[in-house]
Each structure stands twice: as structure tokens, then as C-alpha cells.
Amino acid sequence: MQSLAIYLFAAFAEIAGCFAFWAWLRLDRSAFWVLPGLGLLALFAWLLAQSPADHAGRAYAAYGGIYITASLFWMWLAEGRRPDQWDAIGALVCLAGAAIILWGPRAA
């Protein structure tokens, strides 16, 4: 469960940090949006490094499913666009893959 919490917080930090740049470059917000964006992206990197996965590549791969799902929630909650059935199905497939990567049995 610790892994899931780390990945959820990391996803929020990454998406919010990237959205700060999106807001500045695409939504004509102030360049000052970049400052919290940079802080959030640094927090994302630090959080992902806290993953208990035994290799960085495995941590990043497992995180991918969480990121995809969190991005769809961001689209819904922050941007007001509800994901459709294909978004939901794709997210479930990605979460299943992330679970297999993170918690699959490994030879010692």
C-alpha cells in the first residue's frame, strides 16, 4: 500500500507541475505559474525515487499505469471533461499492467 500512496502523490505532483507549464504556454497564464510547476516536478522526482521497487525502470513502468489513470481524473476534475468508456477501459488495462509489474512474483 505504501507503493500506491507514493505513486498517487507522485502522479498529482507530476500532473500539476506539467499543467502549470501548460497553463503558462497554452492558456496565457502568467510566467509565474512556472515556479510552482518546477517545485512540483522536483517533488514528483523525489517521490518516485521513494518507490520500494528494486529497480528504477520497474518503478517507472509501474508508475505509468497510475499516471495514466490520474491524468484522466485530472481531465475530469480540473478540466471539466469526463472520461469516456474507452478512457476507463484503457486505464483499467494500464492499472492491471502496473499491478503485475509491481507485485508480480519474482525469483529471489
PDB file of N, CA and C in Angstrom:
ATOM      1  N   MET A   1       0.809  -1.195   0.000  1.00  0.00           N
ATOM      2  CA  MET A   1       0.000   0.000   0.000  1.00  0.00           C
ATOM      3  C   MET A   1       0.855   1.264   0.000  1.00  0.00           C
ATOM      4  N   GLN A   2       2.046   1.180   0.595  1.00  0.00           N
ATOM      5  CA  GLN A   2       2.939   2.335   0.587  1.00  0.00           C
ATOM      6  C   GLN A   2       3.288   2.713  -0.848  1.00  0.00           C
ATOM      7  N   SER A   3       3.498   1.711  -1.698  1.00  0.00           N
ATOM      8  CA  SER A   3       3.823   1.980  -3.098  1.00  0.00           C
ATOM      9  C   SER A   3       2.703   2.757  -3.766  1.00  0.00           C
ATOM     10  N   LEU A   4       1.476   2.350  -3.536  1.00  0.00           N
ATOM     11  CA  LEU A   4       0.336   3.011  -4.158  1.00  0.00           C
ATOM     12  C   LEU A   4       0.243   4.465  -3.722  1.00  0.00           C
ATOM     13  N   ALA A   5       0.442   4.734  -2.447  1.00  0.00           N
ATOM     14  CA  ALA A   5       0.394   6.110  -1.954  1.00  0.00           C
ATOM     15  C   ALA A   5       1.499   6.953  -2.588  1.00  0.00           C
ATOM     16  N   ILE A   6       2.694   6.401  -2.665  1.00  0.00           N
ATOM     17  CA  ILE A   6       3.806   7.123  -3.301  1.00  0.00           C
ATOM     18  C   ILE A   6       3.457   7.457  -4.735  1.00  0.00           C
ATOM     19  N   TYR A   7       2.947   6.463  -5.471  1.00  0.00           N
ATOM     20  CA  TYR A   7       2.622   6.683  -6.881  1.00  0.00           C
ATOM     21  C   TYR A   7       1.483   7.690  -7.047  1.00  0.00           C
ATOM     22  N   LEU A   8       0.489   7.662  -6.186  1.00  0.00           N
ATOM     23  CA  LEU A   8      -0.621   8.610  -6.290  1.00  0.00           C
ATOM     24  C   LEU A   8      -0.152  10.039  -6.036  1.00  0.00           C
ATOM     25  N   PHE A   9       0.654  10.229  -4.995  1.00  0.00           N
ATOM     26  CA  PHE A   9       1.178  11.570  -4.725  1.00  0.00           C
ATOM     27  C   PHE A   9       2.124  12.028  -5.834  1.00  0.00           C
ATOM     28  N   ALA A  10       2.929  11.104  -6.337  1.00  0.00           N
ATOM     29  CA  ALA A  10       3.836  11.445  -7.442  1.00  0.00           C
ATOM     30  C   ALA A  10       3.038  11.857  -8.674  1.00  0.00           C
ATOM     31  N   ALA A  11       1.969  11.140  -8.960  1.00  0.00           N
ATOM     32  CA  ALA A  11       1.150  11.471 -10.128  1.00  0.00           C
ATOM     33  C   ALA A  11       0.546  12.863  -9.989  1.00  0.00           C
ATOM     34  N   PHE A  12       0.016  13.171  -8.807  1.00  0.00           N
ATOM     35  CA  PHE A  12      -0.535  14.509  -8.612  1.00  0.00           C
ATOM     36  C   PHE A  12       0.539  15.570  -8.833  1.00  0.00           C
ATOM     37  N   ALA A  13       1.718  15.361  -8.254  1.00  0.00           N
ATOM     38  CA  ALA A  13       2.794  16.344  -8.384  1.00  0.00           C
ATOM     39  C   ALA A  13       3.216  16.507  -9.843  1.00  0.00           C
ATOM     40  N   GLU A  14       3.348  15.399 -10.568  1.00  0.00           N
ATOM     41  CA  GLU A  14       3.771  15.497 -11.959  1.00  0.00           C
ATOM     42  C   GLU A  14       2.705  16.170 -12.819  1.00  0.00           C
ATOM     43  N   ILE A  15       1.472  15.759 -12.669  1.00  0.00           N
ATOM     44  CA  ILE A  15       0.413  16.323 -13.499  1.00  0.00           C
ATOM     45  C   ILE A  15       0.216  17.802 -13.193  1.00  0.00           C
ATOM     46  N   ALA A  16       0.180  18.157 -11.918  1.00  0.00           N
ATOM     47  CA  ALA A  16       0.018  19.567 -11.557  1.00  0.00           C
ATOM     48  C   ALA A  16       1.217  20.395 -12.022  1.00  0.00           C
ATOM     49  N   GLY A  17       2.423  19.840 -11.897  1.00  0.00           N
ATOM     50  CA  GLY A  17       3.612  20.558 -12.364  1.00  0.00           C
ATOM     51  C   GLY A  17       3.602  20.769 -13.863  1.00  0.00           C
ATOM     52  N   CYS A  18       3.240  19.743 -14.591  1.00  0.00           N
ATOM     53  CA  CYS A  18       3.159  19.877 -16.051  1.00  0.00           C
ATOM     54  C   CYS A  18       2.024  20.808 -16.458  1.00  0.00           C
ATOM     55  N   PHE A  19       0.913  20.754 -15.722  1.00  0.00           N
ATOM     56  CA  PHE A  19      -0.208  21.637 -16.036  1.00  0.00           C
ATOM     57  C   PHE A  19       0.168  23.096 -15.827  1.00  0.00           C
ATOM     58  N   ALA A  20       1.044  23.375 -14.872  1.00  0.00           N
ATOM     59  CA  ALA A  20       1.492  24.755 -14.673  1.00  0.00           C
ATOM     60  C   ALA A  20       2.162  25.279 -15.946  1.00  0.00           C
ATOM     61  N   PHE A  21       2.978  24.457 -16.579  1.00  0.00           N
ATOM     62  CA  PHE A  21       3.601  24.859 -17.841  1.00  0.00           C
ATOM     63  C   PHE A  21       2.546  24.976 -18.942  1.00  0.00           C
ATOM     64  N   TRP A  22       1.601  24.051 -18.981  1.00  0.00           N
ATOM     65  CA  TRP A  22       0.506  24.093 -19.956  1.00  0.00           C
ATOM     66  C   TRP A  22      -0.264  25.410 -19.808  1.00  0.00           C
ATOM     67  N   ALA A  23      -0.580  25.759 -18.561  1.00  0.00           N
ATOM     68  CA  ALA A  23      -1.329  26.988 -18.306  1.00  0.00           C
ATOM     69  C   ALA A  23      -0.556  28.210 -18.795  1.00  0.00           C
ATOM     70  N   TRP A  24       0.742  28.231 -18.545  1.00  0.00           N
ATOM     71  CA  TRP A  24       1.572  29.354 -18.980  1.00  0.00           C
ATOM     72  C   TRP A  24       1.651  29.416 -20.502  1.00  0.00           C
ATOM     73  N   LEU A  25       1.941  28.294 -21.140  1.00  0.00           N
ATOM     74  CA  LEU A  25       2.194  28.297 -22.580  1.00  0.00           C
ATOM     75  C   LEU A  25       0.930  28.210 -23.436  1.00  0.00           C
ATOM     76  N   ARG A  26      -0.104  27.571 -22.938  1.00  0.00           N
ATOM     77  CA  ARG A  26      -1.284  27.343 -23.781  1.00  0.00           C
ATOM     78  C   ARG A  26      -2.530  28.105 -23.337  1.00  0.00           C
ATOM     79  N   LEU A  27      -2.561  28.496 -22.075  1.00  0.00           N
ATOM     80  CA  LEU A  27      -3.748  29.180 -21.559  1.00  0.00           C
ATOM     81  C   LEU A  27      -3.469  30.645 -21.230  1.00  0.00           C
ATOM     82  N   ASP A  28      -2.302  31.136 -21.656  1.00  0.00           N
ATOM     83  CA  ASP A  28      -1.918  32.546 -21.466  1.00  0.00           C
ATOM     84  C   ASP A  28      -1.918  32.995 -20.009  1.00  0.00           C
ATOM     85  N   ARG A  29      -1.519  32.096 -19.118  1.00  0.00           N
ATOM     86  CA  ARG A  29      -1.354  32.472 -17.719  1.00  0.00           C
ATOM     87  C   ARG A  29       0.026  33.107 -17.538  1.00  0.00           C
ATOM     88  N   SER A  30       0.223  33.715 -16.418  1.00  0.00           N
ATOM     89  CA  SER A  30       1.485  34.373 -16.100  1.00  0.00           C
ATOM     90  C   SER A  30       2.641  33.374 -16.082  1.00  0.00           C
ATOM     91  N   ALA A  31       3.821  33.854 -16.421  1.00  0.00           N
ATOM     92  CA  ALA A  31       5.029  33.023 -16.364  1.00  0.00           C
ATOM     93  C   ALA A  31       5.326  32.591 -14.931  1.00  0.00           C
ATOM     94  N   PHE A  32       4.744  33.252 -13.964  1.00  0.00           N
ATOM     95  CA  PHE A  32       4.936  32.870 -12.570  1.00  0.00           C
ATOM     96  C   PHE A  32       4.347  31.491 -12.263  1.00  0.00           C
ATOM     97  N   TRP A  33       3.488  30.977 -13.134  1.00  0.00           N
ATOM     98  CA  TRP A  33       2.968  29.622 -12.975  1.00  0.00           C
ATOM     99  C   TRP A  33       4.089  28.592 -13.048  1.00  0.00           C
ATOM    100  N   VAL A  34       5.188  28.957 -13.700  1.00  0.00           N
ATOM    101  CA  VAL A  34       6.300  28.021 -13.870  1.00  0.00           C
ATOM    102  C   VAL A  34       6.965  27.703 -12.524  1.00  0.00           C
ATOM    103  N   LEU A  35       7.020  28.657 -11.620  1.00  0.00           N
ATOM    104  CA  LEU A  35       7.714  28.442 -10.342  1.00  0.00           C
ATOM    105  C   LEU A  35       7.109  27.298  -9.530  1.00  0.00           C
ATOM    106  N   PRO A  36       5.807  27.296  -9.249  1.00  0.00           N
ATOM    107  CA  PRO A  36       5.270  26.136  -8.541  1.00  0.00           C
ATOM    108  C   PRO A  36       5.351  24.866  -9.396  1.00  0.00           C
ATOM    109  N   GLY A  37       5.284  25.042 -10.720  1.00  0.00           N
ATOM    110  CA  GLY A  37       5.414  23.889 -11.607  1.00  0.00           C
ATOM    111  C   GLY A  37       6.754  23.197 -11.430  1.00  0.00           C
ATOM    112  N   LEU A  38       7.819  23.972 -11.352  1.00  0.00           N
ATOM    113  CA  LEU A  38       9.150  23.395 -11.150  1.00  0.00           C
ATOM    114  C   LEU A  38       9.252  22.696  -9.798  1.00  0.00           C
ATOM    115  N   GLY A  39       8.697  23.318  -8.778  1.00  0.00           N
ATOM    116  CA  GLY A  39       8.711  22.696  -7.447  1.00  0.00           C
ATOM    117  C   GLY A  39       7.948  21.388  -7.426  1.00  0.00           C
ATOM    118  N   LEU A  40       6.798  21.374  -8.081  1.00  0.00           N
ATOM    119  CA  LEU A  40       6.004  20.147  -8.128  1.00  0.00           C
ATOM    120  C   LEU A  40       6.705  19.047  -8.919  1.00  0.00           C
ATOM    121  N   LEU A  41       7.384  19.416  -9.995  1.00  0.00           N
ATOM    122  CA  LEU A  41       8.112  18.411 -10.771  1.00  0.00           C
ATOM    123  C   LEU A  41       9.297  17.856  -9.983  1.00  0.00           C
ATOM    124  N   ALA A  42       9.949  18.694  -9.190  1.00  0.00           N
ATOM    125  CA  ALA A  42      11.023  18.197  -8.320  1.00  0.00           C
ATOM    126  C   ALA A  42      10.453  17.270  -7.251  1.00  0.00           C
ATOM    127  N   LEU A  43       9.305  17.625  -6.691  1.00  0.00           N
ATOM    128  CA  LEU A  43       8.646  16.766  -5.710  1.00  0.00           C
ATOM    129  C   LEU A  43       8.279  15.425  -6.346  1.00  0.00           C
ATOM    130  N   PHE A  44       7.787  15.454  -7.562  1.00  0.00           N
ATOM    131  CA  PHE A  44       7.471  14.224  -8.289  1.00  0.00           C
ATOM    132  C   PHE A  44       8.692  13.317  -8.383  1.00  0.00           C
ATOM    133  N   ALA A  45       9.821  13.863  -8.798  1.00  0.00           N
ATOM    134  CA  ALA A  45      11.036  13.055  -8.951  1.00  0.00           C
ATOM    135  C   ALA A  45      11.465  12.471  -7.609  1.00  0.00           C
ATOM    136  N   TRP A  46      11.386  13.274  -6.560  1.00  0.00           N
ATOM    137  CA  TRP A  46      11.769  12.786  -5.237  1.00  0.00           C
ATOM    138  C   TRP A  46      10.834  11.663  -4.787  1.00  0.00           C
ATOM    139  N   LEU A  47       9.530  11.861  -4.981  1.00  0.00           N
ATOM    140  CA  LEU A  47       8.563  10.832  -4.575  1.00  0.00           C
ATOM    141  C   LEU A  47       8.780   9.528  -5.330  1.00  0.00           C
ATOM    142  N   LEU A  48       8.988   9.615  -6.632  1.00  0.00           N
ATOM    143  CA  LEU A  48       9.175   8.401  -7.405  1.00  0.00           C
ATOM    144  C   LEU A  48      10.445   7.662  -6.976  1.00  0.00           C
ATOM    145  N   ALA A  49      11.444   8.398  -6.533  1.00  0.00           N
ATOM    146  CA  ALA A  49      12.668   7.762  -6.039  1.00  0.00           C
ATOM    147  C   ALA A  49      12.439   7.036  -4.706  1.00  0.00           C
ATOM    148  N   GLN A  50      11.321   7.297  -4.047  1.00  0.00           N
ATOM    149  CA  GLN A  50      10.993   6.632  -2.785  1.00  0.00           C
ATOM    150  C   GLN A  50      10.293   5.288  -3.000  1.00  0.00           C
ATOM    151  N   SER A  51      10.011   4.949  -4.235  1.00  0.00           N
ATOM    152  CA  SER A  51       9.330   3.690  -4.527  1.00  0.00           C
ATOM    153  C   SER A  51      10.143   2.510  -4.003  1.00  0.00           C
ATOM    154  N   PRO A  52       9.466   1.517  -3.431  1.00  0.00           N
ATOM    155  CA  PRO A  52      10.198   0.352  -2.935  1.00  0.00           C
ATOM    156  C   PRO A  52      10.595  -0.630  -4.040  1.00  0.00           C
ATOM    157  N   ALA A  53      10.293  -0.318  -5.292  1.00  0.00           N
ATOM    158  CA  ALA A  53      10.683  -1.207  -6.392  1.00  0.00           C
ATOM    159  C   ALA A  53      12.193  -1.394  -6.385  1.00  0.00           C
ATOM    160  N   ASP A  54      12.655  -2.571  -6.799  1.00  0.00           N
ATOM    161  CA  ASP A  54      14.079  -2.883  -6.727  1.00  0.00           C
ATOM    162  C   ASP A  54      14.914  -2.245  -7.843  1.00  0.00           C
ATOM    163  N   HIS A  55      14.276  -1.771  -8.901  1.00  0.00           N
ATOM    164  CA  HIS A  55      14.987  -1.118  -9.998  1.00  0.00           C
ATOM    165  C   HIS A  55      14.206   0.108 -10.448  1.00  0.00           C
ATOM    166  N   ALA A  56      14.915   1.142 -10.859  1.00  0.00           N
ATOM    167  CA  ALA A  56      14.267   2.379 -11.298  1.00  0.00           C
ATOM    168  C   ALA A  56      13.326   2.118 -12.470  1.00  0.00           C
ATOM    169  N   GLY A  57      13.757   1.339 -13.441  1.00  0.00           N
ATOM    170  CA  GLY A  57      12.920   1.060 -14.601  1.00  0.00           C
ATOM    171  C   GLY A  57      11.607   0.399 -14.222  1.00  0.00           C
ATOM    172  N   ARG A  58      11.646  -0.497 -13.255  1.00  0.00           N
ATOM    173  CA  ARG A  58      10.421  -1.158 -12.800  1.00  0.00           C
ATOM    174  C   ARG A  58       9.520  -0.152 -12.077  1.00  0.00           C
ATOM    175  N   ALA A  59      10.098   0.712 -11.280  1.00  0.00           N
ATOM    176  CA  ALA A  59       9.310   1.752 -10.603  1.00  0.00           C
ATOM    177  C   ALA A  59       8.640   2.656 -11.624  1.00  0.00           C
ATOM    178  N   TYR A  60       9.360   3.057 -12.655  1.00  0.00           N
ATOM    179  CA  TYR A  60       8.807   3.948 -13.676  1.00  0.00           C
ATOM    180  C   TYR A  60       7.715   3.244 -14.474  1.00  0.00           C
ATOM    181  N   ALA A  61       7.932   1.981 -14.798  1.00  0.00           N
ATOM    182  CA  ALA A  61       6.950   1.227 -15.579  1.00  0.00           C
ATOM    183  C   ALA A  61       5.657   1.054 -14.790  1.00  0.00           C
ATOM    184  N   ALA A  62       5.770   0.685 -13.525  1.00  0.00           N
ATOM    185  CA  ALA A  62       4.576   0.525 -12.699  1.00  0.00           C
ATOM    186  C   ALA A  62       3.866   1.858 -12.513  1.00  0.00           C
ATOM    187  N   TYR A  63       4.625   2.919 -12.363  1.00  0.00           N
ATOM    188  CA  TYR A  63       4.049   4.254 -12.203  1.00  0.00           C
ATOM    189  C   TYR A  63       3.229   4.662 -13.422  1.00  0.00           C
ATOM    190  N   GLY A  64       3.607   4.193 -14.590  1.00  0.00           N
ATOM    191  CA  GLY A  64       2.918   4.577 -15.816  1.00  0.00           C
ATOM    192  C   GLY A  64       1.416   4.336 -15.760  1.00  0.00           C
ATOM    193  N   GLY A  65       1.004   3.201 -15.221  1.00  0.00           N
ATOM    194  CA  GLY A  65      -0.430   2.911 -15.123  1.00  0.00           C
ATOM    195  C   GLY A  65      -1.151   3.866 -14.189  1.00  0.00           C
ATOM    196  N   ILE A  66      -0.488   4.208 -13.093  1.00  0.00           N
ATOM    197  CA  ILE A  66      -1.059   5.160 -12.138  1.00  0.00           C
ATOM    198  C   ILE A  66      -1.158   6.537 -12.788  1.00  0.00           C
ATOM    199  N   TYR A  67      -0.110   6.927 -13.511  1.00  0.00           N
ATOM    200  CA  TYR A  67      -0.082   8.231 -14.173  1.00  0.00           C
ATOM    201  C   TYR A  67      -1.216   8.364 -15.186  1.00  0.00           C
ATOM    202  N   ILE A  68      -1.422   7.337 -15.980  1.00  0.00           N
ATOM    203  CA  ILE A  68      -2.482   7.384 -16.992  1.00  0.00           C
ATOM    204  C   ILE A  68      -3.842   7.558 -16.326  1.00  0.00           C
ATOM    205  N   THR A  69      -4.093   6.791 -15.299  1.00  0.00           N
ATOM    206  CA  THR A  69      -5.373   6.877 -14.596  1.00  0.00           C
ATOM    207  C   THR A  69      -5.531   8.241 -13.925  1.00  0.00           C
ATOM    208  N   ALA A  70      -4.492   8.710 -13.269  1.00  0.00           N
ATOM    209  CA  ALA A  70      -4.553  10.012 -12.603  1.00  0.00           C
ATOM    210  C   ALA A  70      -4.757  11.132 -13.622  1.00  0.00           C
ATOM    211  N   SER A  71      -4.170  11.011 -14.797  1.00  0.00           N
ATOM    212  CA  SER A  71      -4.344  12.027 -15.839  1.00  0.00           C
ATOM    213  C   SER A  71      -5.799  12.133 -16.267  1.00  0.00           C
ATOM    214  N   LEU A  72      -6.472  10.997 -16.346  1.00  0.00           N
ATOM    215  CA  LEU A  72      -7.885  11.019 -16.719  1.00  0.00           C
ATOM    216  C   LEU A  72      -8.735  11.654 -15.616  1.00  0.00           C
ATOM    217  N   PHE A  73      -8.381  11.396 -14.348  1.00  0.00           N
ATOM    218  CA  PHE A  73      -9.080  12.067 -13.259  1.00  0.00           C
ATOM    219  C   PHE A  73      -8.822  13.571 -13.292  1.00  0.00           C
ATOM    220  N   TRP A  74      -7.596  13.956 -13.612  1.00  0.00           N
ATOM    221  CA  TRP A  74      -7.267  15.381 -13.732  1.00  0.00           C
ATOM    222  C   TRP A  74      -8.130  16.016 -14.817  1.00  0.00           C
ATOM    223  N   MET A  75      -8.227  15.350 -15.965  1.00  0.00           N
ATOM    224  CA  MET A  75      -9.033  15.868 -17.071  1.00  0.00           C
ATOM    225  C   MET A  75     -10.472  16.100 -16.603  1.00  0.00           C
ATOM    226  N   TRP A  76     -10.979  15.159 -15.810  1.00  0.00           N
ATOM    227  CA  TRP A  76     -12.351  15.230 -15.334  1.00  0.00           C
ATOM    228  C   TRP A  76     -12.521  16.326 -14.275  1.00  0.00           C
ATOM    229  N   LEU A  77     -11.650  16.312 -13.250  1.00  0.00           N
ATOM    230  CA  LEU A  77     -11.829  17.212 -12.116  1.00  0.00           C
ATOM    231  C   LEU A  77     -11.322  18.632 -12.363  1.00  0.00           C
ATOM    232  N   ALA A  78     -10.183  18.759 -13.024  1.00  0.00           N
ATOM    233  CA  ALA A  78      -9.588  20.083 -13.208  1.00  0.00           C
ATOM    234  C   ALA A  78     -10.002  20.744 -14.516  1.00  0.00           C
ATOM    235  N   GLU A  79     -10.281  19.922 -15.533  1.00  0.00           N
ATOM    236  CA  GLU A  79     -10.596  20.489 -16.840  1.00  0.00           C
ATOM    237  C   GLU A  79     -12.063  20.340 -17.227  1.00  0.00           C
ATOM    238  N   GLY A  80     -12.826  19.626 -16.420  1.00  0.00           N
ATOM    239  CA  GLY A  80     -14.246  19.517 -16.656  1.00  0.00           C
ATOM    240  C   GLY A  80     -14.668  18.609 -17.808  1.00  0.00           C
ATOM    241  N   ARG A  81     -13.767  17.775 -18.258  1.00  0.00           N
ATOM    242  CA  ARG A  81     -14.083  16.843 -19.352  1.00  0.00           C
ATOM    243  C   ARG A  81     -14.117  15.430 -18.797  1.00  0.00           C
ATOM    244  N   ARG A  82     -15.289  14.819 -18.811  1.00  0.00           N
ATOM    245  CA  ARG A  82     -15.445  13.479 -18.245  1.00  0.00           C
ATOM    246  C   ARG A  82     -14.859  12.423 -19.181  1.00  0.00           C
ATOM    247  N   PRO A  83     -14.059  11.508 -18.635  1.00  0.00           N
ATOM    248  CA  PRO A  83     -13.520  10.416 -19.462  1.00  0.00           C
ATOM    249  C   PRO A  83     -14.660   9.559 -20.018  1.00  0.00           C
ATOM    250  N   ASP A  84     -14.460   9.033 -21.215  1.00  0.00           N
ATOM    251  CA  ASP A  84     -15.478   8.163 -21.794  1.00  0.00           C
ATOM    252  C   ASP A  84     -15.158   6.700 -21.473  1.00  0.00           C
ATOM    253  N   GLN A  85     -15.977   5.793 -21.989  1.00  0.00           N
ATOM    254  CA  GLN A  85     -15.802   4.376 -21.667  1.00  0.00           C
ATOM    255  C   GLN A  85     -14.460   3.847 -22.136  1.00  0.00           C
ATOM    256  N   TRP A  86     -13.950   4.353 -23.234  1.00  0.00           N
ATOM    257  CA  TRP A  86     -12.667   3.872 -23.749  1.00  0.00           C
ATOM    258  C   TRP A  86     -11.519   4.359 -22.886  1.00  0.00           C
ATOM    259  N   ASP A  87     -11.649   5.565 -22.344  1.00  0.00           N
ATOM    260  CA  ASP A  87     -10.658   6.047 -21.378  1.00  0.00           C
ATOM    261  C   ASP A  87     -10.642   5.134 -20.157  1.00  0.00           C
ATOM    262  N   ALA A  88     -11.824   4.801 -19.647  1.00  0.00           N
ATOM    263  CA  ALA A  88     -11.927   3.954 -18.449  1.00  0.00           C
ATOM    264  C   ALA A  88     -11.362   2.559 -18.708  1.00  0.00           C
ATOM    265  N   ILE A  89     -11.689   1.974 -19.849  1.00  0.00           N
ATOM    266  CA  ILE A  89     -11.180   0.636 -20.174  1.00  0.00           C
ATOM    267  C   ILE A  89      -9.660   0.677 -20.306  1.00  0.00           C
ATOM    268  N   GLY A  90      -9.146   1.677 -20.994  1.00  0.00           N
ATOM    269  CA  GLY A  90      -7.695   1.805 -21.146  1.00  0.00           C
ATOM    270  C   GLY A  90      -6.994   1.973 -19.813  1.00  0.00           C
ATOM    271  N   ALA A  91      -7.593   2.771 -18.919  1.00  0.00           N
ATOM    272  CA  ALA A  91      -6.999   2.979 -17.598  1.00  0.00           C
ATOM    273  C   ALA A  91      -6.979   1.674 -16.807  1.00  0.00           C
ATOM    274  N   LEU A  92      -8.049   0.900 -16.882  1.00  0.00           N
ATOM    275  CA  LEU A  92      -8.085  -0.381 -16.165  1.00  0.00           C
ATOM    276  C   LEU A  92      -7.027  -1.345 -16.684  1.00  0.00           C
ATOM    277  N   VAL A  93      -6.844  -1.375 -17.990  1.00  0.00           N
ATOM    278  CA  VAL A  93      -5.795  -2.227 -18.574  1.00  0.00           C
ATOM    279  C   VAL A  93      -4.423  -1.777 -18.071  1.00  0.00           C
ATOM    280  N   CYS A  94      -4.206  -0.481 -18.039  1.00  0.00           N
ATOM    281  CA  CYS A  94      -2.916   0.040 -17.570  1.00  0.00           C
ATOM    282  C   CYS A  94      -2.690  -0.253 -16.096  1.00  0.00           C
ATOM    283  N   LEU A  95      -3.736  -0.115 -15.284  1.00  0.00           N
ATOM    284  CA  LEU A  95      -3.608  -0.425 -13.859  1.00  0.00           C
ATOM    285  C   LEU A  95      -3.311  -1.902 -13.641  1.00  0.00           C
ATOM    286  N   ALA A  96      -3.933  -2.752 -14.430  1.00  0.00           N
ATOM    287  CA  ALA A  96      -3.641  -4.186 -14.316  1.00  0.00           C
ATOM    288  C   ALA A  96      -2.172  -4.440 -14.649  1.00  0.00           C
ATOM    289  N   GLY A  97      -1.686  -3.807 -15.684  1.00  0.00           N
ATOM    290  CA  GLY A  97      -0.274  -3.955 -16.042  1.00  0.00           C
ATOM    291  C   GLY A  97       0.647  -3.439 -14.952  1.00  0.00           C
ATOM    292  N   ALA A  98       0.306  -2.296 -14.369  1.00  0.00           N
ATOM    293  CA  ALA A  98       1.126  -1.744 -13.291  1.00  0.00           C
ATOM    294  C   ALA A  98       1.156  -2.686 -12.096  1.00  0.00           C
ATOM    295  N   ALA A  99       0.020  -3.273 -11.762  1.00  0.00           N
ATOM    296  CA  ALA A  99      -0.038  -4.212 -10.635  1.00  0.00           C
ATOM    297  C   ALA A  99       0.819  -5.445 -10.900  1.00  0.00           C
ATOM    298  N   ILE A 100       0.770  -5.956 -12.104  1.00  0.00           N
ATOM    299  CA  ILE A 100       1.586  -7.121 -12.447  1.00  0.00           C
ATOM    300  C   ILE A 100       3.073  -6.779 -12.346  1.00  0.00           C
ATOM    301  N   ILE A 101       3.441  -5.625 -12.855  1.00  0.00           N
ATOM    302  CA  ILE A 101       4.862  -5.213 -12.813  1.00  0.00           C
ATOM    303  C   ILE A 101       5.316  -5.016 -11.370  1.00  0.00           C
ATOM    304  N   LEU A 102       4.500  -4.356 -10.561  1.00  0.00           N
ATOM    305  CA  LEU A 102       4.912  -4.004  -9.215  1.00  0.00           C
ATOM    306  C   LEU A 102       4.847  -5.176  -8.246  1.00  0.00           C
ATOM    307  N   TRP A 103       3.797  -5.985  -8.337  1.00  0.00           N
ATOM    308  CA  TRP A 103       3.579  -7.003  -7.316  1.00  0.00           C
ATOM    309  C   TRP A 103       3.684  -8.440  -7.832  1.00  0.00           C
ATOM    310  N   GLY A 104       4.082  -8.608  -9.092  1.00  0.00           N
ATOM    311  CA  GLY A 104       4.237  -9.960  -9.623  1.00  0.00           C
ATOM    312  C   GLY A 104       5.329 -10.724  -8.890  1.00  0.00           C
ATOM    313  N   PRO A 105       5.163 -12.044  -8.770  1.00  0.00           N
ATOM    314  CA  PRO A 105       6.195 -12.826  -8.059  1.00  0.00           C
ATOM    315  C   PRO A 105       7.509 -12.807  -8.828  1.00  0.00           C
ATOM    316  N   ARG A 106       8.582 -12.657  -8.124  1.00  0.00           N
ATOM    317  CA  ARG A 106       9.912 -12.588  -8.720  1.00  0.00           C
ATOM    318  C   ARG A 106      10.785 -13.677  -8.092  1.00  0.00           C
ATOM    319  N   ALA A 107      11.669 -14.208  -8.902  1.00  0.00           N
ATOM    320  CA  ALA A 107      12.644 -15.165  -8.383  1.00  0.00           C
ATOM    321  C   ALA A 107      13.624 -14.405  -7.497  1.00  0.00           C
ATOM    322  N   ALA A 108      14.022 -15.011  -6.418  1.00  0.00           N
ATOM    323  CA  ALA A 108      14.934 -14.363  -5.471  1.00  0.00           C
ATOM    324  C   ALA A 108      16.326 -14.227  -5.993  1.00  0.00           C
TER     325      ALA A 108
END
